[in-house]
XYZ file of C-alpha atoms in Angstrom:
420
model
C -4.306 9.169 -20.513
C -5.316 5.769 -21.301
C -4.289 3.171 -18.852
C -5.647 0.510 -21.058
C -3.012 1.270 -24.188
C 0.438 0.372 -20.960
C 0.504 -3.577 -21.851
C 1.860 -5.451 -19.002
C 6.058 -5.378 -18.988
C 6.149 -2.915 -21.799
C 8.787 -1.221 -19.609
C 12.322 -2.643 -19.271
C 12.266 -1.788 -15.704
C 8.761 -2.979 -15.171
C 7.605 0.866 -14.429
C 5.571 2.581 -16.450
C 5.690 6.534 -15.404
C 2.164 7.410 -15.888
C 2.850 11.035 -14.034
C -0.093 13.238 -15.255
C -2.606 14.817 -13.596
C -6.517 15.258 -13.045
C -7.815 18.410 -12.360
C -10.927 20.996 -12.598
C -14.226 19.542 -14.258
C -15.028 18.394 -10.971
C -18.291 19.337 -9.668
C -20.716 18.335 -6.996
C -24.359 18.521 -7.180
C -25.831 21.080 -4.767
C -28.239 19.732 -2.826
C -25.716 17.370 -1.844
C -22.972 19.339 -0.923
C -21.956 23.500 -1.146
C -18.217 23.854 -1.221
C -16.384 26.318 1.499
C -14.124 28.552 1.056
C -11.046 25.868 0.816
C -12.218 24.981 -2.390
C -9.637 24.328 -4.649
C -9.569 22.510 -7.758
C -8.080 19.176 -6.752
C -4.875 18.173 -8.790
C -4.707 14.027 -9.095
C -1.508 12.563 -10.006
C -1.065 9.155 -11.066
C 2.642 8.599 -10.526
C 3.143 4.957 -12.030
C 1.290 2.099 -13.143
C 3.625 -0.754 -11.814
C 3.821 -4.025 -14.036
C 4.899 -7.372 -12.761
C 7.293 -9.252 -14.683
C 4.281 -12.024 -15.461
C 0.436 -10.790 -14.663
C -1.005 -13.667 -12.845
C -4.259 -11.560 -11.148
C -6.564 -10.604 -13.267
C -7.796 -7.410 -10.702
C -5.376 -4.662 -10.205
C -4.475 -3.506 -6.571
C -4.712 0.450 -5.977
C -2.708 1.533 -3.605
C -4.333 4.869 -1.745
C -2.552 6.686 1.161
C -4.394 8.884 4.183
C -4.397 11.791 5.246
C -0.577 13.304 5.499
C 1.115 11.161 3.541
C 2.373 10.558 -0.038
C 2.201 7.824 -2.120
C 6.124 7.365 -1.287
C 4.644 5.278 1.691
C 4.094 2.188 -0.397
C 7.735 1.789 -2.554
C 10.264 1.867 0.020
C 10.066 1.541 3.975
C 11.894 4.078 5.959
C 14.879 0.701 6.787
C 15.516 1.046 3.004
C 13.250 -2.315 2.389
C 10.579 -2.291 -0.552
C 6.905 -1.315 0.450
C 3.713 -3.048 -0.266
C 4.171 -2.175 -3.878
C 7.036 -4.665 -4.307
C 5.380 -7.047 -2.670
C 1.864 -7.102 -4.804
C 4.012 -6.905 -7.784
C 5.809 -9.668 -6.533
C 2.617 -11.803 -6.479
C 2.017 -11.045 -10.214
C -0.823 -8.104 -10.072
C -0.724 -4.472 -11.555
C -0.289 -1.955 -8.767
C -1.022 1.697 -9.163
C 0.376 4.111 -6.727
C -0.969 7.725 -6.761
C -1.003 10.775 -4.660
C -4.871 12.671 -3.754
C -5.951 15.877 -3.659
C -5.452 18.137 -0.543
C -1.644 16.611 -0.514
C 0.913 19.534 -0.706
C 2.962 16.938 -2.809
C 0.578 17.127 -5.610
C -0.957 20.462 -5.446
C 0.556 23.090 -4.577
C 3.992 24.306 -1.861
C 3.027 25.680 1.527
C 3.665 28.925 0.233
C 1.627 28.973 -2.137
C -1.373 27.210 0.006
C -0.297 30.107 2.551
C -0.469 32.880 -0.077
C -4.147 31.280 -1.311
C -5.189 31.845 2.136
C -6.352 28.113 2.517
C -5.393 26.272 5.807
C -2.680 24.527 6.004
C -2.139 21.332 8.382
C 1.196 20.045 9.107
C 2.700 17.140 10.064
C 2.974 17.128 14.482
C 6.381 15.289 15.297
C 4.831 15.060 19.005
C 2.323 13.073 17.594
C 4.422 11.048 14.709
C 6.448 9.957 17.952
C 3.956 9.118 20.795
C 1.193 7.716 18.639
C 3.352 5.926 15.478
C 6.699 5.383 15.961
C 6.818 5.000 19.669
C 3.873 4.550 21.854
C 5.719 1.879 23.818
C 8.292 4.949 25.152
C 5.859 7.517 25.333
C 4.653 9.005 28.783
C 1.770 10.855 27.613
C 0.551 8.047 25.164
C -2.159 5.556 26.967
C -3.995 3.147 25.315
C -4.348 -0.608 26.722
C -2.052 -2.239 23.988
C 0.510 0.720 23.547
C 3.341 -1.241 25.218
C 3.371 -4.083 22.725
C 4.617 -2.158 19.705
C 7.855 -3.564 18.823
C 7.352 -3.640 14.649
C 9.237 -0.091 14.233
C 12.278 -0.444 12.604
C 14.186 2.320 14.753
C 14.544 4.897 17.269
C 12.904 8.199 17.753
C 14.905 10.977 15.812
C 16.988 8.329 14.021
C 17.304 7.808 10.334
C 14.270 5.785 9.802
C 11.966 8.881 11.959
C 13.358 11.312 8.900
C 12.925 8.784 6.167
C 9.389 8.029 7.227
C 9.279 11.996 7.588
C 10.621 12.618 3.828
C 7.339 10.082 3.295
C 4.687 12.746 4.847
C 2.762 16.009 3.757
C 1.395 19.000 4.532
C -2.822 19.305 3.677
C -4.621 21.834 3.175
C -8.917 21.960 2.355
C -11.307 21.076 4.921
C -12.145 17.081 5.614
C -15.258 17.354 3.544
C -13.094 19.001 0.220
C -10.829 16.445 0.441
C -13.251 13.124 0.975
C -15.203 14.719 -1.979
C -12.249 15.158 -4.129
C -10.755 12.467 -3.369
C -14.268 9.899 -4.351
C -14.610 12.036 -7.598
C -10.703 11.449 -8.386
C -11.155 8.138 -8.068
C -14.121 7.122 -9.784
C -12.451 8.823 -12.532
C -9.531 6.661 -12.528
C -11.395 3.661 -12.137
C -13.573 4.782 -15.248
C -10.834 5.300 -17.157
C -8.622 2.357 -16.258
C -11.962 -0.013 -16.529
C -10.568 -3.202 -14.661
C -11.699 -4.732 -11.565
C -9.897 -3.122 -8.846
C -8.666 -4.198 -4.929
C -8.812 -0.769 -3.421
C -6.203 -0.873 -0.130
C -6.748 2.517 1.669
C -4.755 3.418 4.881
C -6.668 5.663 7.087
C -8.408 8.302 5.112
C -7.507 6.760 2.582
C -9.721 3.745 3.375
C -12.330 6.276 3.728
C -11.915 7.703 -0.240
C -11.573 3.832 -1.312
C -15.266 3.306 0.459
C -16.305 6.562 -1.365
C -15.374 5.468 -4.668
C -16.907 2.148 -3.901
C -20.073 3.456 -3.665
C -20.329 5.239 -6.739
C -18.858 2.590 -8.953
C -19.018 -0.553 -6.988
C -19.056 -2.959 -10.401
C -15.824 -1.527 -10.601
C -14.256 -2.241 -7.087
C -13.612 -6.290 -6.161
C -12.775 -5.545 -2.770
C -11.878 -2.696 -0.286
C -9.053 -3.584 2.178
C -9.254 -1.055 5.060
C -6.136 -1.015 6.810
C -7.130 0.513 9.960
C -9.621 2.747 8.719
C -10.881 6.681 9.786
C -13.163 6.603 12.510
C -14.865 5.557 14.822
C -18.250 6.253 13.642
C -19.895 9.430 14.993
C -17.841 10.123 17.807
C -14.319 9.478 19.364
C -12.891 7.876 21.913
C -10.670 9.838 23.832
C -10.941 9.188 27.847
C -11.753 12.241 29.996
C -11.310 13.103 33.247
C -14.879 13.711 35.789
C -15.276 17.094 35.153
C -15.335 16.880 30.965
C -11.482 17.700 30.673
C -9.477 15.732 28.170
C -7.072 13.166 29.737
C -3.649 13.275 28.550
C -4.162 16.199 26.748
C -6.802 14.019 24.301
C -4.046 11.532 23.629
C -5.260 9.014 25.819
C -8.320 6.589 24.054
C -10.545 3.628 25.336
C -13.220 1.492 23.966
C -15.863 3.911 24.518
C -16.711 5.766 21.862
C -18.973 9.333 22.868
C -21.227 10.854 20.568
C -19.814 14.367 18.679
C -21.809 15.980 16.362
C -20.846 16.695 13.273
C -17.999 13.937 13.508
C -18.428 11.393 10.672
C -22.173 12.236 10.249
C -22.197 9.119 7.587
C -20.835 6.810 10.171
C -17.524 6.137 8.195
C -17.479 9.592 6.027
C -18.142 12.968 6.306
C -19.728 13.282 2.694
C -22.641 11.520 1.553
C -23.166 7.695 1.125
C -25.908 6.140 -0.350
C -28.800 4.621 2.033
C -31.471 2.330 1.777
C -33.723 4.180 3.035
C -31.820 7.141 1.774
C -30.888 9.735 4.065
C -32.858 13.515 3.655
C -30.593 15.930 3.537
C -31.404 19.301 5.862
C -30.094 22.667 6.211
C -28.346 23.654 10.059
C -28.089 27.159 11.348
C -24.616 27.758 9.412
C -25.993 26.933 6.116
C -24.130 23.518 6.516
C -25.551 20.237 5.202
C -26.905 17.794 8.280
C -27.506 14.160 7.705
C -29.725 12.709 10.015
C -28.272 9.878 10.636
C -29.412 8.670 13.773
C -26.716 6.815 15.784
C -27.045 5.852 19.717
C -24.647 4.674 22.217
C -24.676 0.934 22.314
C -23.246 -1.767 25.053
C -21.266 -3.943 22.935
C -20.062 -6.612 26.018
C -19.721 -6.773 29.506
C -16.059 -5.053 29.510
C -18.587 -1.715 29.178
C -16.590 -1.045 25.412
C -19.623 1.371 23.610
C -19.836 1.987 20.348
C -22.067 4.015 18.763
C -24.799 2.298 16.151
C -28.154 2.701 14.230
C -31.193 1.789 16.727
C -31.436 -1.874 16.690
C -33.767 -4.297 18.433
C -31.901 -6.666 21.232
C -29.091 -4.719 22.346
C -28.949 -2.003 24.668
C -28.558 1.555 23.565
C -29.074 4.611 24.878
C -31.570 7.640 23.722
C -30.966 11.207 23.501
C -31.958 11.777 27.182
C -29.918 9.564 28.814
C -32.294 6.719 29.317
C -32.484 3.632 28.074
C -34.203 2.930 24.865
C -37.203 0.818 24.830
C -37.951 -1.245 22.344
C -39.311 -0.122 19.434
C -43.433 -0.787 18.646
C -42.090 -1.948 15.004
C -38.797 -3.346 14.473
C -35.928 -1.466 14.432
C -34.182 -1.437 10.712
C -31.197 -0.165 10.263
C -30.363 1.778 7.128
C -27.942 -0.346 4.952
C -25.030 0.829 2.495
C -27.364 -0.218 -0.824
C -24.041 0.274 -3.283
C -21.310 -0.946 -0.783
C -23.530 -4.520 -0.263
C -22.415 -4.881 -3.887
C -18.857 -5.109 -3.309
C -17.544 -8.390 -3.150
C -15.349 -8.244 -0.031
C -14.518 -5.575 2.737
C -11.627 -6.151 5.087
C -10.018 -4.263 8.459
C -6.690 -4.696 9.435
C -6.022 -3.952 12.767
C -2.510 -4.098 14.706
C -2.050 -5.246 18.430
C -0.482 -2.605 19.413
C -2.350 0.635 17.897
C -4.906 3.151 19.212
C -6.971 1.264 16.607
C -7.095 -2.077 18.242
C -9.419 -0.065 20.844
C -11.952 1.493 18.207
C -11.905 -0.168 14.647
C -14.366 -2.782 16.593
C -16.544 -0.054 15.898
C -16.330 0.775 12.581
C -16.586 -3.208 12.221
C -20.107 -2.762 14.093
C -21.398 0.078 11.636
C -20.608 -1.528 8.500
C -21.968 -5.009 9.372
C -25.097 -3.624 10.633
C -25.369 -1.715 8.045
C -25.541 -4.450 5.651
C -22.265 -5.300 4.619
C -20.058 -8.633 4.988
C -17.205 -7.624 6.533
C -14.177 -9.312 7.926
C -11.932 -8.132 10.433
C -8.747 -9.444 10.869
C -6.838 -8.423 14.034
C -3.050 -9.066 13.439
C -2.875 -10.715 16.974
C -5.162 -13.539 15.956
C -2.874 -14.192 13.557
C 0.354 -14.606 15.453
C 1.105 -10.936 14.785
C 2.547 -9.503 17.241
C 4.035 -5.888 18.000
C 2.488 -3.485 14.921
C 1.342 0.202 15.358
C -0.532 1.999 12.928
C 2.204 2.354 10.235
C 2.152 -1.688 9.848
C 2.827 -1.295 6.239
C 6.113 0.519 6.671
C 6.927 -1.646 9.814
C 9.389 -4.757 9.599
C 7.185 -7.317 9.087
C 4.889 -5.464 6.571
C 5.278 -7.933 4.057
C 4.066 -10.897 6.944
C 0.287 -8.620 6.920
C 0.813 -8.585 3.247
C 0.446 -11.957 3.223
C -2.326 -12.537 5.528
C -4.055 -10.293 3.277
C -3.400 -11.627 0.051
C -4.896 -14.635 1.161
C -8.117 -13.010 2.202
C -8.234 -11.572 -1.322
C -7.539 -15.348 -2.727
C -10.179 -16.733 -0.399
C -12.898 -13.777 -1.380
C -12.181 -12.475 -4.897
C -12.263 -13.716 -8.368
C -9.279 -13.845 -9.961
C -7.034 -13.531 -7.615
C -4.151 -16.882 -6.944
C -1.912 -17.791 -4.626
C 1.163 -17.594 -6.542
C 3.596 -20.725 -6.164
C 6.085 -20.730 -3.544
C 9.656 -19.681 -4.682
């Protein structure tokens, strides 16, 4: 396929269907990374390359979905109004909308994921309701801002729960197939298509966007995170005294513990590229460890922890508990050499999500880490009520706004387009 040869409103409709698909050829270099047994050759569909009436924008925005969902989630909202497709084509840029690998809607039915033996994770309607649709009326969802969410455009089990539900997926592949398959599919895209690009990941999705970033980053203008995978290294579900998870692990705070293994490159679980770079060393399973060093660090005096590189002038805490004196030399943390070369990085954050406890720490990593990063928490802005589905919620297109002014503020090319 070449992107290139689609001019802009070649299509009566202003669609182009693009459906095609990337697949095999894919291969990762092994002292990097040894696939598991959920290897499976990672199926890439670009569904449309949107055109705008007029192209005013000279970058084109990608639209990339997380984990569980399809790219349905950006054309129509589960109220029946238009997604955040619409509304970038209705500022005059080219939007593609795709689906990644590891999405059942892509790859392959359950049964035949099932019959291939590979795992297969569905969709939890417990969760869907207490953590994204309904927090507010949830008894066994506690976070400090979960009563605020007022931006779903519903009930639970009404229309808008199955629309949003016709949106989702099954996965299958482990975290690591997925985040690799996901970079490699697209870098390729990116290669192919040759343009500047906004990259606006949701979740996991935010996650493949920084991926890709790093491998091609004179290709990528900007990365808009929209609350993005994480936190760093750890997670911050509250427990009980004696180690027990509160809430059965639905419950989170602003302290983030340590887990190893979880997110080993602070925002991935598949190599980045350091400066210094980052050794790579076998565990006991054969697995890949990078030893990134990250310590529990006292962010303000509301006790929220995050967990960082070491760092001189703040206090963190060492492997044994104590505190960590200060280092002989000072303390450098290793910086994200390719990301620094992106233009812009942005986090959205809603009021009312499990995020709005956390994404300060994700925030934290990247900026120590080197890179200029803004965070924009909706509240700040006079937006009130949003969960974690903000771009399906009713005022989606008021945070599309907000951020297409970021991008006019921070990227080249982009325009406000006159009011209508």
């Amino acid at each position: 396929m070449d992107f290139a040869s689609f001019p802009a409103g070649s299509s009566g409709a202003n669609f182009i269907d693009l459906t095609g698909s990337y697949d095999g050829g894919v291969s990762f270099p092994s002292q990097e990374y040894v696939p598991g047994s959920s290897q499976a050759a990672g199926t890439f569909v670009v569904h449309s390359l949107l055109n705008p009436a007029s192209v005013l924008q000279d970058p084109v925005v990608c639209l990339v979905h997380g984990d569980y969902h399809t790219s349905k989630i950006w054309h129509d909202k589960p109220d029946g109004g238009k997604g955040w497709a619409s509304f970038f084509l209705s500022k005059g840029f080219q939007v593609m909308v795709i689906d990644m690998p590891g999405n059942i809607n892509c790859q392959m039915s359950p049964e035949a994921v099932a019959s291939a033996g590979l795992p297969l994770q569905k969709v939890d309607d417990g969760i869907v309701q207490h953590e994204l649709v309904a927090p507010e009326m949830s008894p066994v969802t506690g976070w400090k801002t979960s009563a605020l969410h007022l931006q779903w455009p519903g009930h639970l089990g009404d229309v808008a729960f199955y629309n949003y539900k016709a949106m989702t997926s099954h996965m299958h592949m482990s975290r690591e197939d997925r985040q690799f398959l996901g970079q490699n599919a697209l870098v390729t895209l990116l290669g192919m298509y040759d343009r500047p690009t906004i990259l606006v990941g949701e979740g996991t999705g935010a996650t493949m966007s920084w991926l890709a970033a790093d491998m091609v980053p004179h290709l990528v203008q900007a990365v808009v995170a929209v609350e993005p995978y994480g936190p760093p290294g750890g997670c911050p579900k509250i427990r009980y005294g004696n180690g027990a998870l509160l809430g059965n692990g639905r419950h989170v705070g602003s302290v983030v513990r340590a887990i190893p293994g979880k997110r080993p490159y602070g925002i991935s679980d598949v190599p980045l590229t350091f400066d210094p770079p980052l050794p790579l060393s076998g565990d006991a399973n054969g697995g890949i460890v990078a030893p990134l060093r990250l310590f529990p660090t006292l962010m303000d005096a509301s006790n929220t922890i995050y967990l960082l590189q070491q760092q001189d002038d703040v206090v963190q805490i060492g492997d044994d508990g104590q505190l960590l004196p200060e280092s002989t030399e000072p303390a450098e943390p290793r910086q994200l050499a390719q990301l620094k070369k992106v233009k812009g990085h942005l986090v959205v954050t809603a009021e009312a999500s499990q995020h709005s406890q956390y994404d300060g720490a994700t925030v934290a990593f990247l900026r120590q880490a080197g890179l200029e990063v803004h965070w924009m928490r909706l509240e700040e802005h006079h937006i009130s009520g949003n969960g974690h589905l903000m771009f399906l919620e009713m005022n989606s297109d008021v945070i599309a706004e907000h951020i297409l002014w970021w991008l006019a503020g921070t990227v080249d090319g982009v325009v406000l387009p006159p009011a209508q």
